[in-house]
Backbone as JSON Lines, residues from 0, in Angstrom:
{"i":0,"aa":"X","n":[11.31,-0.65,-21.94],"ca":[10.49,-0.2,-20.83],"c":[10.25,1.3,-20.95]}
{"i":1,"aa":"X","n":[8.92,1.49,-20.61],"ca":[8.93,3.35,-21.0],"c":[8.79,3.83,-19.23]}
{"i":2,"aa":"X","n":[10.03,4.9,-19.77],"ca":[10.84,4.76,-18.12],"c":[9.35,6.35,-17.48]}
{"i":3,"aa":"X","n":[8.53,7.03,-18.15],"ca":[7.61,7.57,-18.0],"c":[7.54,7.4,-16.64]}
{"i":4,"aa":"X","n":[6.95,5.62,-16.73],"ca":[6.21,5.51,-15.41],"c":[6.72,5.26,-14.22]}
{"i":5,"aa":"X","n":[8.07,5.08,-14.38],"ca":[9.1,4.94,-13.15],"c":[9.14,5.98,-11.97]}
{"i":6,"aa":"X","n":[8.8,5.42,-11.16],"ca":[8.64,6.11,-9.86],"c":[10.38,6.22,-9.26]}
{"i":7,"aa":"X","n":[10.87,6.98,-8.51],"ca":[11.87,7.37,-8.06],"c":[11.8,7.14,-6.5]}
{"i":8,"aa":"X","n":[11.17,7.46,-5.89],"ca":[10.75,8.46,-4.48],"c":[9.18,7.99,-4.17]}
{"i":9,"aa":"X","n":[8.96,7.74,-3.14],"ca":[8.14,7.39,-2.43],"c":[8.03,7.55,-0.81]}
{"i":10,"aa":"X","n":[8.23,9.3,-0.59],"ca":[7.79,9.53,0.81],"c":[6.88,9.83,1.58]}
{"i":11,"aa":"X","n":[7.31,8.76,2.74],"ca":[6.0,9.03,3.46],"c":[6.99,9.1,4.61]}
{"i":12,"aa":"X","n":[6.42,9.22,5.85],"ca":[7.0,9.49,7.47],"c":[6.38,8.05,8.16]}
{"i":13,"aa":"X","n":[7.39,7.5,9.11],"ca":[7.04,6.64,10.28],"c":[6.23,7.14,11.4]}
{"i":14,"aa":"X","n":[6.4,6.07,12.46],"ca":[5.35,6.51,13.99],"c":[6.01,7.67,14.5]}
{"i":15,"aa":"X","n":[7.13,7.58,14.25],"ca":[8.01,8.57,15.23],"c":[8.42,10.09,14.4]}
{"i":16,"aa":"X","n":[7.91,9.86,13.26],"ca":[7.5,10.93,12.45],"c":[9.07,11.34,11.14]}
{"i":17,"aa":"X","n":[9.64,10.15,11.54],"ca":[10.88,10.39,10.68],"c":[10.48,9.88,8.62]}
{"i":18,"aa":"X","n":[10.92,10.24,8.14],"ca":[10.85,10.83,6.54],"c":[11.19,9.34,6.25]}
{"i":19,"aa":"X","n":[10.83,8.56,5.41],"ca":[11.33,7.21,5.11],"c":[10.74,7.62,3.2]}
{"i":20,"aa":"X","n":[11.87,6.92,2.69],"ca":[11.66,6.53,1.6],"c":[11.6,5.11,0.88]}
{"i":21,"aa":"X","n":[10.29,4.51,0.93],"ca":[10.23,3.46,0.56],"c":[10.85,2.73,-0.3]}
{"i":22,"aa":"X","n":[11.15,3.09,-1.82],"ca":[11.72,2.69,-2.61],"c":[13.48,2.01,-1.99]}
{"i":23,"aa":"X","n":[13.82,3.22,-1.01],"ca":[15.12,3.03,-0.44],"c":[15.15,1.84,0.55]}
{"i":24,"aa":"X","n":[14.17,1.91,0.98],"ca":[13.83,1.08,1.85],"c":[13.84,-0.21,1.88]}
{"i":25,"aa":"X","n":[13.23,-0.47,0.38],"ca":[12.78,-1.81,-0.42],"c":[13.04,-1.86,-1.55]}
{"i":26,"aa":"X","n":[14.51,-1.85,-1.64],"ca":[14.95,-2.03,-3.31],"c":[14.84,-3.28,-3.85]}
{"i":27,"aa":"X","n":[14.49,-2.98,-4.94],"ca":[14.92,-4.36,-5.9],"c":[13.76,-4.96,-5.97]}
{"i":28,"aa":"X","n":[12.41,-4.93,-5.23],"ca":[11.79,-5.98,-5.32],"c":[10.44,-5.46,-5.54]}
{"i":29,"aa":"X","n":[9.61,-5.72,-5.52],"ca":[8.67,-5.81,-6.47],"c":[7.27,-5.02,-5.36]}
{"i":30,"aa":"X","n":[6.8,-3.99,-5.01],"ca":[5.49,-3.69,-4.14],"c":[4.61,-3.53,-4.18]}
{"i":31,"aa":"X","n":[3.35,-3.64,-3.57],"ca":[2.34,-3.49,-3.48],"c":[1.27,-2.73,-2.39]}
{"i":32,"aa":"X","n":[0.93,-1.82,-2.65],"ca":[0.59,-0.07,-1.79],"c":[-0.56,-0.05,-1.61]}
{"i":33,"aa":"X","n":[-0.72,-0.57,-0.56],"ca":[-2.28,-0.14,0.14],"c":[-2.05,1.08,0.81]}
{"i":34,"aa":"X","n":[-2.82,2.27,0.03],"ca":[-3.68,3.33,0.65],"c":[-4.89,3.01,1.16]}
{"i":35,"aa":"X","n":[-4.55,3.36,2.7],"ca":[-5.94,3.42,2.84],"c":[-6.46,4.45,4.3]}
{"i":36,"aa":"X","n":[-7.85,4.65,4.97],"ca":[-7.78,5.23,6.14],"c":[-8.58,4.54,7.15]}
{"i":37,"aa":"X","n":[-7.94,4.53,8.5],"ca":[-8.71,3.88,9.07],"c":[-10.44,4.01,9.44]}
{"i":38,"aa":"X","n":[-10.99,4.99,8.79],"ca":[-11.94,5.24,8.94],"c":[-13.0,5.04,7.71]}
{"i":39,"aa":"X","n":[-12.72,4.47,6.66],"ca":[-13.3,3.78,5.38],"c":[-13.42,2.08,5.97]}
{"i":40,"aa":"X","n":[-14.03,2.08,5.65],"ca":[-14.8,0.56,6.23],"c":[-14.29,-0.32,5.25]}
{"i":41,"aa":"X","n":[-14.19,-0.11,4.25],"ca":[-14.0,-1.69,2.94],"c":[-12.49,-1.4,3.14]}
{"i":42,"aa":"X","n":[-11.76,-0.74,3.66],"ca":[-10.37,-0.9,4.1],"c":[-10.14,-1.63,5.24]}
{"i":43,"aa":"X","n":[-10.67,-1.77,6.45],"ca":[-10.45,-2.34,7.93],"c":[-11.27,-3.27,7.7]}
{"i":44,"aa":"X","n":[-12.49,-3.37,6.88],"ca":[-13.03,-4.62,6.9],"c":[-12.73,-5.31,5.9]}
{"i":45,"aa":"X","n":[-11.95,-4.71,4.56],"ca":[-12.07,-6.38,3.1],"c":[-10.59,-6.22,3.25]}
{"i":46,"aa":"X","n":[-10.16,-4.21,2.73],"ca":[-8.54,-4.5,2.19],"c":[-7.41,-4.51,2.82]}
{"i":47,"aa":"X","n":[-7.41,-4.45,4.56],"ca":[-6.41,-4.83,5.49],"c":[-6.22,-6.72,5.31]}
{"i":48,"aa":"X","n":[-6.95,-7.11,5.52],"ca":[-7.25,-8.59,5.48],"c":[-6.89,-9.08,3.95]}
{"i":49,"aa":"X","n":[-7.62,-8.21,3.08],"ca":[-6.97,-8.97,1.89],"c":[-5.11,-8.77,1.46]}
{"i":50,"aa":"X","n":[-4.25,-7.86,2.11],"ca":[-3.49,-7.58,2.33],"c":[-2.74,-8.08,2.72]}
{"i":51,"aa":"X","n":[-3.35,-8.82,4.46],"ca":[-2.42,-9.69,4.9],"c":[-2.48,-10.95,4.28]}
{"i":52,"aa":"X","n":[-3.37,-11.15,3.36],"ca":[-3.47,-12.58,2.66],"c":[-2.5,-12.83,1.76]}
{"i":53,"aa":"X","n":[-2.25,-11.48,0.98],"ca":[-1.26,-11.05,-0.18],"c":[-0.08,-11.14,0.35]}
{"i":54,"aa":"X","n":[0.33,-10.97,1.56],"ca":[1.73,-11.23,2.28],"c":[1.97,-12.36,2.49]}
{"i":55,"aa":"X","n":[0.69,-13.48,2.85],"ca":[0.98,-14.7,3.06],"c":[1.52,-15.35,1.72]}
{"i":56,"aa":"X","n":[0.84,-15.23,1.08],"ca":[0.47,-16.1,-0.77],"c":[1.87,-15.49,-1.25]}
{"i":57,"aa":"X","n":[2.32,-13.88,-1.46],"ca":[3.27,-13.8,-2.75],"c":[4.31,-13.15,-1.61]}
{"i":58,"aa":"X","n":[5.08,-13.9,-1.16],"ca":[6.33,-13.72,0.04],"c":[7.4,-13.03,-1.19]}
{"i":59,"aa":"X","n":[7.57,-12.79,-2.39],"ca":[8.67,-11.93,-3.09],"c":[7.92,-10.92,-3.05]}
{"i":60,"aa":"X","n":[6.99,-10.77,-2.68],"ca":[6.4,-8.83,-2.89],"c":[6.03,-8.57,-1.98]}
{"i":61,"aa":"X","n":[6.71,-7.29,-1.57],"ca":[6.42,-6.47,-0.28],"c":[5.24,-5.72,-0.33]}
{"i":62,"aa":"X","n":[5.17,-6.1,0.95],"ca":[3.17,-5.35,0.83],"c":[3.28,-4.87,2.2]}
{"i":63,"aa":"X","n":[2.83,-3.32,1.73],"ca":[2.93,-2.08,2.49],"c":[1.77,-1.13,2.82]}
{"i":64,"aa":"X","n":[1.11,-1.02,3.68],"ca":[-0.01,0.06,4.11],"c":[0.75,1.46,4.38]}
{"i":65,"aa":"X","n":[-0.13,2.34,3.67],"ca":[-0.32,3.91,3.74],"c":[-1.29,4.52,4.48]}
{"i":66,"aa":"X","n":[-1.49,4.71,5.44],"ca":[-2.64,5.6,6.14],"c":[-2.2,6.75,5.75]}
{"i":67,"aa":"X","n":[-3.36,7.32,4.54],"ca":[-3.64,8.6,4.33],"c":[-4.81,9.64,4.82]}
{"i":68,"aa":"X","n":[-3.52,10.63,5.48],"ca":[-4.09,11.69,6.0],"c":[-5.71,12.48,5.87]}
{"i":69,"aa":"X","n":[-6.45,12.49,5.63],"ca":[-7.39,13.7,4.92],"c":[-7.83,14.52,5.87]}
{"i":70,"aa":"X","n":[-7.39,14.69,7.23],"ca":[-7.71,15.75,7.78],"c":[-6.49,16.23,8.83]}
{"i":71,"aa":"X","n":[-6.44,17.59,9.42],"ca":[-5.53,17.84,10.02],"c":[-4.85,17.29,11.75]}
{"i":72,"aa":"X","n":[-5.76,16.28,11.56],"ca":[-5.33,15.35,12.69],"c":[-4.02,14.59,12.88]}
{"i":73,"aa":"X","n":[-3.44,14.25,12.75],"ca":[-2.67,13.37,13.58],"c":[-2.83,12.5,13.7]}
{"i":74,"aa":"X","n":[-1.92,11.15,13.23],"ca":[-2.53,9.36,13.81],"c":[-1.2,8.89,14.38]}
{"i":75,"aa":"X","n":[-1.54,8.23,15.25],"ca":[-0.51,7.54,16.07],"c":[-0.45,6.32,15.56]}
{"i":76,"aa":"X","n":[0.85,5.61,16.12],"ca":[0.94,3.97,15.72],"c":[-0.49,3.45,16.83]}
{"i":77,"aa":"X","n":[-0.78,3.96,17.84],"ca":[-2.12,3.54,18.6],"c":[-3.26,3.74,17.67]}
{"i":78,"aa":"X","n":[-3.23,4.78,17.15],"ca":[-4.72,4.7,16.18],"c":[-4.7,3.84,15.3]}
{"i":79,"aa":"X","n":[-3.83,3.71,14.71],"ca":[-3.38,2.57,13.45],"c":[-3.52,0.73,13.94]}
{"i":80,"aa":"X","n":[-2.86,0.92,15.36],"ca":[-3.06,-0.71,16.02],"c":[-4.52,-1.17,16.06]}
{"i":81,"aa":"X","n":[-5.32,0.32,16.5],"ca":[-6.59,-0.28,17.02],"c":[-7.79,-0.75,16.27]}
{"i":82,"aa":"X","n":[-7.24,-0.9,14.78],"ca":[-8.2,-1.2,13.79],"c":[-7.77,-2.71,13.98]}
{"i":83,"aa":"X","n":[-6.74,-3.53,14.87],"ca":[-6.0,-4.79,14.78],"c":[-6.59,-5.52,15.68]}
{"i":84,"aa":"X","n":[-7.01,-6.86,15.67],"ca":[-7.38,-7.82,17.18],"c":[-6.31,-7.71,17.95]}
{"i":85,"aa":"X","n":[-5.65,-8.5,16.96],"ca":[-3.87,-8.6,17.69],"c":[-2.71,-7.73,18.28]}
{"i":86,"aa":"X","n":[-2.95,-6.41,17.9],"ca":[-2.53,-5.1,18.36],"c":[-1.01,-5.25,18.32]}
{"i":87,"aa":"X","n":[-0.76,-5.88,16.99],"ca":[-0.17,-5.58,16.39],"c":[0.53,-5.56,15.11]}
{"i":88,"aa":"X","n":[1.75,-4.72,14.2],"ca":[1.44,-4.52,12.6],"c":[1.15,-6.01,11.87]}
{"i":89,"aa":"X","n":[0.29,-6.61,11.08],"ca":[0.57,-7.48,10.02],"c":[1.64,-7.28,9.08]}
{"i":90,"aa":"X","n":[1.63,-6.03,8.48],"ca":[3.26,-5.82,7.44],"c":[3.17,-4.36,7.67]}
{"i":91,"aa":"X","n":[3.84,-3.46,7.3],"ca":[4.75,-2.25,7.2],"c":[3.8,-1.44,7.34]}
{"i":92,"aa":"X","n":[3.44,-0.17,7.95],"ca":[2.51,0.61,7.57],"c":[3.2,2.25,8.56]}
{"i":93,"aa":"X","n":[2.94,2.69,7.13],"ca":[3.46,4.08,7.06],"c":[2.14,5.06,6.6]}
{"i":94,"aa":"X","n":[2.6,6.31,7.6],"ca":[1.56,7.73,7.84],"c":[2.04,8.75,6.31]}
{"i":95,"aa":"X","n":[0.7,8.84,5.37],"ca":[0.87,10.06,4.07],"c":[0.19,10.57,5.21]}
{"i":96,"aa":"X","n":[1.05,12.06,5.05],"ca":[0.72,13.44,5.83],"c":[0.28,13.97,4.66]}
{"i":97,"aa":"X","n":[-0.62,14.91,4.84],"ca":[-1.51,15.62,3.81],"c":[-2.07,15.25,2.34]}
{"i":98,"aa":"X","n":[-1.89,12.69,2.5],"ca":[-2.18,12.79,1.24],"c":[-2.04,12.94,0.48]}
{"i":99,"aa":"X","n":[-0.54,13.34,0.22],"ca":[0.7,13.93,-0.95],"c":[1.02,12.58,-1.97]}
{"i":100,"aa":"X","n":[1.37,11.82,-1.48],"ca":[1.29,10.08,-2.24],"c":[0.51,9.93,-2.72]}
{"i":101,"aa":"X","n":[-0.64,9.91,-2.09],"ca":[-2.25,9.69,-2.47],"c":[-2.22,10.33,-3.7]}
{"i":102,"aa":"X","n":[-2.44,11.64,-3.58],"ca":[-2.49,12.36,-4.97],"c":[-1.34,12.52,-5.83]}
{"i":103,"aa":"X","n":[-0.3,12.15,-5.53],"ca":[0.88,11.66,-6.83],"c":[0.13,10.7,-7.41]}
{"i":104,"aa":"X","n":[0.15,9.26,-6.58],"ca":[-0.66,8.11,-7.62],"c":[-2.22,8.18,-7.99]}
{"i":105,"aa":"X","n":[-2.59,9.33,-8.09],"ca":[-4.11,9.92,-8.69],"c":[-5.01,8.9,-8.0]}
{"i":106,"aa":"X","n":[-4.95,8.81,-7.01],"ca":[-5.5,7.67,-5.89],"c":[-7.22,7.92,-6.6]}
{"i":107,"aa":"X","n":[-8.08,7.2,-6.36],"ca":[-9.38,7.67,-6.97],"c":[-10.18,7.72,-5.54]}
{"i":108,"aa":"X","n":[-9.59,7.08,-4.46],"ca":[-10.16,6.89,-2.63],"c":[-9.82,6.03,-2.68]}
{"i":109,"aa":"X","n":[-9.91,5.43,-0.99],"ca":[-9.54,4.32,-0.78],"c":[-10.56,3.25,-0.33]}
{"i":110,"aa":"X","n":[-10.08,2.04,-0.36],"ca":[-8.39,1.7,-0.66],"c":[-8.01,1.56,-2.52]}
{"i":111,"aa":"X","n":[-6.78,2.27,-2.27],"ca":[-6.16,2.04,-3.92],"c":[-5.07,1.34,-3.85]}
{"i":112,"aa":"X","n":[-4.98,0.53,-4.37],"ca":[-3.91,-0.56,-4.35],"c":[-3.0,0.11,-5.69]}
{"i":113,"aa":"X","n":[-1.42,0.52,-5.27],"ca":[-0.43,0.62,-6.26],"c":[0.37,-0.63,-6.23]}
{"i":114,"aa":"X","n":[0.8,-1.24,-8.22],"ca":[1.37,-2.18,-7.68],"c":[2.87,-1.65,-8.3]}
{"i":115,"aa":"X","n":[3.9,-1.91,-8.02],"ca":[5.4,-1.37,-8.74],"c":[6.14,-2.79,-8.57]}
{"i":116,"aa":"X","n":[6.71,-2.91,-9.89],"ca":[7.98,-4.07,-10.3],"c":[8.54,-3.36,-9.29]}
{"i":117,"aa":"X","n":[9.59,-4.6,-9.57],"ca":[11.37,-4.68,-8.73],"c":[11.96,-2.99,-9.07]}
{"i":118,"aa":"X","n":[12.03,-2.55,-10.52],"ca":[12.5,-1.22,-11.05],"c":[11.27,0.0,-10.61]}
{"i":119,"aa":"X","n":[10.9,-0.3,-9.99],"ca":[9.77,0.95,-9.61],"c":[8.76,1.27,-10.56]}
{"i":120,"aa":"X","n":[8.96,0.43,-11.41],"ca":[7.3,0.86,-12.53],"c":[5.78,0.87,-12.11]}
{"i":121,"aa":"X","n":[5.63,1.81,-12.3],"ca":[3.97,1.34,-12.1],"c":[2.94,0.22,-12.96]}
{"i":122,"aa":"X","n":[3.05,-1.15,-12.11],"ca":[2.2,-2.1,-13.53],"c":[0.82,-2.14,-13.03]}
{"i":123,"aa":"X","n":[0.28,-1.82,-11.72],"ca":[-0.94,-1.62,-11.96],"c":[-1.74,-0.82,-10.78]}
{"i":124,"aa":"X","n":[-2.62,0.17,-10.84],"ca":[-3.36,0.48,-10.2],"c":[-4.86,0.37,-9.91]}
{"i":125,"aa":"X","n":[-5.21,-0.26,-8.94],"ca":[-6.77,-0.42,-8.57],"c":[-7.15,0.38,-7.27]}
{"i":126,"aa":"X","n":[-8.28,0.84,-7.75],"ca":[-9.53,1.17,-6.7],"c":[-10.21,0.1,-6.65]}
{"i":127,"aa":"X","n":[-10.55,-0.23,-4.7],"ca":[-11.27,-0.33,-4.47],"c":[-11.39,-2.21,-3.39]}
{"i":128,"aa":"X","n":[-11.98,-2.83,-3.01],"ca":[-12.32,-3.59,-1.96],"c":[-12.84,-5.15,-2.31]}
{"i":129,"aa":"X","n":[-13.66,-5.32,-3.37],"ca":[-14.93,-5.74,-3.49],"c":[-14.07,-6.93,-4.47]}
{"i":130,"aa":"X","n":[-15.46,-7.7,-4.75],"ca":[-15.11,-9.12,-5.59],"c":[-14.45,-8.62,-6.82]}
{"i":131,"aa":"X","n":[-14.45,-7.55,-7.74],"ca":[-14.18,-7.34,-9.1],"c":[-12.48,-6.61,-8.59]}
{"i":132,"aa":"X","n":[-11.97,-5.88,-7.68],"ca":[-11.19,-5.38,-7.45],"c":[-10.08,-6.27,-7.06]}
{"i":133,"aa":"X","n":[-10.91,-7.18,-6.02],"ca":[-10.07,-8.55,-5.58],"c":[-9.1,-9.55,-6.5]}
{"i":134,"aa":"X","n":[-10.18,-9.39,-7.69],"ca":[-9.78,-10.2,-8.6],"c":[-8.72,-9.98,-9.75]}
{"i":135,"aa":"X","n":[-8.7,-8.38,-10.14],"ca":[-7.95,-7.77,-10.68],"c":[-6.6,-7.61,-10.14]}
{"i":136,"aa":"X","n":[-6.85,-8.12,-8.91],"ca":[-5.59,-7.84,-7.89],"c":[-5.02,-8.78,-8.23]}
{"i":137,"aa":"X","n":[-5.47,-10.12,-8.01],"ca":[-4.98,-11.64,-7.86],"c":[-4.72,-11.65,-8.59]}
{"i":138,"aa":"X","n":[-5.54,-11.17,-10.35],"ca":[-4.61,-11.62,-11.45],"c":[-3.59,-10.61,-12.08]}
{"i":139,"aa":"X","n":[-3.18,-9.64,-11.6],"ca":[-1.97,-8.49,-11.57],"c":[-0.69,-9.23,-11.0]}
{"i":140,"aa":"X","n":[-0.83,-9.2,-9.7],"ca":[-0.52,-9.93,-8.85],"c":[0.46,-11.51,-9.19]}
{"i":141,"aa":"X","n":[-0.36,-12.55,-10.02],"ca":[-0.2,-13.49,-10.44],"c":[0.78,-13.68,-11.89]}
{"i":142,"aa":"X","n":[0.5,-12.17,-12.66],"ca":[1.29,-11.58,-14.01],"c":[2.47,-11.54,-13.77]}
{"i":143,"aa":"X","n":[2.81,-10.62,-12.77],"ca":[4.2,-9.64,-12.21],"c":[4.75,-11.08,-11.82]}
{"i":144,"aa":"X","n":[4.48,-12.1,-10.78],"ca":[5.4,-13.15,-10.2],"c":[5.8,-14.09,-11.27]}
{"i":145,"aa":"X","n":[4.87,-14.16,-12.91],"ca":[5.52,-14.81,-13.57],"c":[6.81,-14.45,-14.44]}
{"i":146,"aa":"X","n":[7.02,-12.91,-14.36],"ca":[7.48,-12.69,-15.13],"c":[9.06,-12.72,-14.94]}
């Protein structure tokens, strides 16, 4: 394994603004990182939903939303609910303050889907929402659970 791509650390902050480290959080198993903001449309409209689909279908991989920051605002767990019918989380979703994650994983915009094995590797990164992105997902996605 070329340990290069091994991620260590993965912080971001909760609602209540406390420092969480994902990796710590969720050892051992295998994730999948939606960046995204609530104000990009192919995020609240394709890749929240395709997300919660990915939670339904591959129950060994944790699948996690990032609302990244890009301006000096502030988001509440209320701003974050209100992109929801149900008003409330589908799976995990944690606040990047200034986008710092974002630009570790050379995010290209969102939504960028990071995916990391059980050991924190990076096995795949996609931009983006749409039928060709979807699909790259499913079959990433479909790789990692055989292995």
């Amino acid at each position: 394994m070329d340990t290069s791509n091994i991620i260590t650390s993965i912080k971001v902050t909760d609602f209540e603004n406390n420092e969480v480290d994902l990796l710590e959080k969720y050892p051992n198993k295998p994730i999948l990182l939606l960046f995204y903001n609530n104000a990009c449309l192919g995020c609240t409209g394709r890749a929240i939903p395709l997300a919660y689909q990915f939670k339904q279908d591959y129950k060994n991989i944790e699948i996690i939303g990032i609302h990244s920051n890009f301006t000096s605002n502030d988001v509440s767990k209320e701003d974050i609910l209100s992109i929801f019918t149900i008003k409330e989380l589908p799976f995990p979703i944690y606040i990047d303050k200034d986008h710092k994650m974002y630009d570790f994983f050379n995010s290209e915009g969102t939504p960028q889907w990071i995916l990391l094995t059980s050991k924190g590797e990076v096995y795949r990164s996609i931009f983006g929402s749409q039928d060709n992105a979807q699909n790259r997902l499913y079959y990433a996605l479909e790789n990692l659970t055989e292995q």
